[in-house]
Amino acid sequence: MKRILALTALFFFFQSCSKEEFDSTNYDSADKGVLANAPIEIKNTYFENWVSGVRGGGAGTHFYIELKEPISDAIFLGELYFRGQKTKVIALSELLYLANFPNNANPADDVSSGSTTVKSTLFENPPFPIDDDQALLEYFVNRELNYYLIKKVSEQESEFQPQ
C-alpha cells in the first residue's frame, strides 16, 4: 500500500513539473494565443534561402529579425518556429538576430559511413497554429516564457555562396 501511495505521489510531482499551463488572460485571442503587449519592437523580418557554392557546403534558410531598438537585459530571444521547423535565435548585433534553418539540399558526404549527413533543426509544430508566411518567436522576460507572432514574413532573393 505504501508503494502505491509513493508512486501516486511521485506521479503527481512529475506531472506538476511538466509544461507550463496556458494562461489565456494575458493573451490576445485574435493573435492565436500570443502575448498582446510584447516588449520587443520589430522593425523588419525576412528570410532568404541560401546554397553554398561548394559541393557539400550545405544549404538552408536564414531568417533575420531586425529590431527598432536594443532589448533590455531582462529579455532573451529563445527559438523561432517557421514552416514546421524550430531553431535557436542568435544575436548578430544589438539590433539584428538570426535563426538558421539548414536543410539537405547540398549535404556533405560522410566518408566514414558512406551516408549523407546534415545538421538538422527540429521539425516541430509550434505551440499555436501559424500560417506559412508567419513565424512564432519564443522569448523570455525575466525567465517567463512568452510568444510573439510575426505576421507577413517577406522573402529576399536567394543567396548563392561564394559569389
PDB file of N, CA and C in Angstrom, residues 13-16 19 23 29 43 58 64 71 91 94 96 101-102 109 113 117-118 139-140 146 149 153 157 162:
ATOM      1  N   PHE A  13       3.894  14.621  -8.627  1.00  0.00           N
ATOM      2  CA  PHE A  13       5.036  15.532  -8.569  1.00  0.00           C
ATOM      3  C   PHE A  13       5.584  15.793  -9.968  1.00  0.00           C
ATOM      4  N   PHE A  14       5.808  14.730 -10.748  1.00  0.00           N
ATOM      5  CA  PHE A  14       6.337  14.900 -12.099  1.00  0.00           C
ATOM      6  C   PHE A  14       5.313  15.542 -13.030  1.00  0.00           C
ATOM      7  N   GLN A  15       4.052  15.293 -12.788  1.00  0.00           N
ATOM      8  CA  GLN A  15       3.004  15.917 -13.592  1.00  0.00           C
ATOM      9  C   GLN A  15       3.033  17.429 -13.414  1.00  0.00           C
ATOM     10  N   SER A  16       3.286  17.908 -12.207  1.00  0.00           N
ATOM     11  CA  SER A  16       3.337  19.347 -11.956  1.00  0.00           C
ATOM     12  C   SER A  16       4.603  19.974 -12.522  1.00  0.00           C
ATOM     13  N   LYS A  19       5.135  20.810 -18.802  1.00  0.00           N
ATOM     14  CA  LYS A  19       4.975  22.116 -19.457  1.00  0.00           C
ATOM     15  C   LYS A  19       4.044  23.039 -18.688  1.00  0.00           C
ATOM     16  N   ASP A  23      -2.128  30.230 -19.767  1.00  0.00           N
ATOM     17  CA  ASP A  23      -2.968  31.223 -19.097  1.00  0.00           C
ATOM     18  C   ASP A  23      -3.495  32.183 -20.149  1.00  0.00           C
ATOM     19  N   SER A  29      -6.653  36.824 -28.217  1.00  0.00           N
ATOM     20  CA  SER A  29      -7.233  35.709 -28.972  1.00  0.00           C
ATOM     21  C   SER A  29      -7.158  35.937 -30.470  1.00  0.00           C
ATOM     22  N   LYS A  43      11.408  45.879 -36.277  1.00  0.00           N
ATOM     23  CA  LYS A  43      11.424  46.794 -37.418  1.00  0.00           C
ATOM     24  C   LYS A  43      11.113  46.049 -38.711  1.00  0.00           C
ATOM     25  N   GLY A  58      26.506  22.747 -47.775  1.00  0.00           N
ATOM     26  CA  GLY A  58      25.251  22.976 -47.075  1.00  0.00           C
ATOM     27  C   GLY A  58      24.317  23.925 -47.793  1.00  0.00           C
ATOM     28  N   TYR A  64      15.971  36.514 -40.642  1.00  0.00           N
ATOM     29  CA  TYR A  64      16.514  37.691 -39.961  1.00  0.00           C
ATOM     30  C   TYR A  64      15.416  38.455 -39.229  1.00  0.00           C
ATOM     31  N   ILE A  71      17.127  45.343 -27.047  1.00  0.00           N
ATOM     32  CA  ILE A  71      16.271  44.798 -25.991  1.00  0.00           C
ATOM     33  C   ILE A  71      16.992  44.904 -24.650  1.00  0.00           C
ATOM     34  N   ALA A  91      22.144  36.356 -31.708  1.00  0.00           N
ATOM     35  CA  ALA A  91      22.338  37.793 -31.925  1.00  0.00           C
ATOM     36  C   ALA A  91      23.535  38.010 -32.836  1.00  0.00           C
ATOM     37  N   GLU A  94      23.239  44.229 -31.731  1.00  0.00           N
ATOM     38  CA  GLU A  94      22.179  44.628 -30.791  1.00  0.00           C
ATOM     39  C   GLU A  94      20.813  44.695 -31.455  1.00  0.00           C
ATOM     40  N   LEU A  96      20.126  43.123 -34.702  1.00  0.00           N
ATOM     41  CA  LEU A  96      19.921  42.105 -35.734  1.00  0.00           C
ATOM     42  C   LEU A  96      20.110  40.709 -35.157  1.00  0.00           C
ATOM     43  N   PHE A 101      18.043  27.789 -40.480  1.00  0.00           N
ATOM     44  CA  PHE A 101      17.371  26.511 -40.695  1.00  0.00           C
ATOM     45  C   PHE A 101      18.102  25.761 -41.805  1.00  0.00           C
ATOM     46  N   PRO A 102      19.076  24.894 -41.484  1.00  0.00           N
ATOM     47  CA  PRO A 102      19.759  24.140 -42.535  1.00  0.00           C
ATOM     48  C   PRO A 102      18.835  23.076 -43.122  1.00  0.00           C
ATOM     49  N   ASP A 109      29.112  14.710 -47.815  1.00  0.00           N
ATOM     50  CA  ASP A 109      29.175  13.252 -47.784  1.00  0.00           C
ATOM     51  C   ASP A 109      30.006  12.815 -46.594  1.00  0.00           C
ATOM     52  N   SER A 113      31.037   6.508 -43.157  1.00  0.00           N
ATOM     53  CA  SER A 113      29.915   5.576 -43.205  1.00  0.00           C
ATOM     54  C   SER A 113      29.295   5.461 -44.588  1.00  0.00           C
ATOM     55  N   THR A 117      25.240  13.169 -44.367  1.00  0.00           N
ATOM     56  CA  THR A 117      24.918  13.755 -43.069  1.00  0.00           C
ATOM     57  C   THR A 117      24.550  15.212 -43.243  1.00  0.00           C
ATOM     58  N   VAL A 118      23.637  15.666 -42.426  1.00  0.00           N
ATOM     59  CA  VAL A 118      23.177  17.047 -42.465  1.00  0.00           C
ATOM     60  C   VAL A 118      22.927  17.493 -41.040  1.00  0.00           C
ATOM     61  N   TYR A 139      10.298  33.960 -26.652  1.00  0.00           N
ATOM     62  CA  TYR A 139      11.215  34.817 -25.907  1.00  0.00           C
ATOM     63  C   TYR A 139      10.870  34.766 -24.427  1.00  0.00           C
ATOM     64  N   PHE A 140      11.814  35.199 -23.622  1.00  0.00           N
ATOM     65  CA  PHE A 140      11.654  35.166 -22.178  1.00  0.00           C
ATOM     66  C   PHE A 140      11.806  36.575 -21.620  1.00  0.00           C
ATOM     67  N   ASN A 146       7.267  33.548 -23.221  1.00  0.00           N
ATOM     68  CA  ASN A 146       6.263  34.282 -23.980  1.00  0.00           C
ATOM     69  C   ASN A 146       6.440  33.972 -25.457  1.00  0.00           C
ATOM     70  N   LEU A 149       3.904  36.560 -32.381  1.00  0.00           N
ATOM     71  CA  LEU A 149       3.571  36.148 -33.738  1.00  0.00           C
ATOM     72  C   LEU A 149       4.098  37.181 -34.723  1.00  0.00           C
ATOM     73  N   VAL A 153       5.840  37.541 -43.173  1.00  0.00           N
ATOM     74  CA  VAL A 153       7.287  37.494 -43.352  1.00  0.00           C
ATOM     75  C   VAL A 153       7.591  37.578 -44.841  1.00  0.00           C
ATOM     76  N   GLU A 157      15.706  37.693 -52.096  1.00  0.00           N
ATOM     77  CA  GLU A 157      16.281  36.893 -53.171  1.00  0.00           C
ATOM     78  C   GLU A 157      17.277  35.893 -52.588  1.00  0.00           C
ATOM     79  N   PRO A 162      30.056  30.700 -52.787  1.00  0.00           N
ATOM     80  CA  PRO A 162      30.626  32.041 -52.833  1.00  0.00           C
ATOM     81  C   PRO A 162      30.192  32.756 -54.096  1.00  0.00           C
TER      82      PRO A 162
END
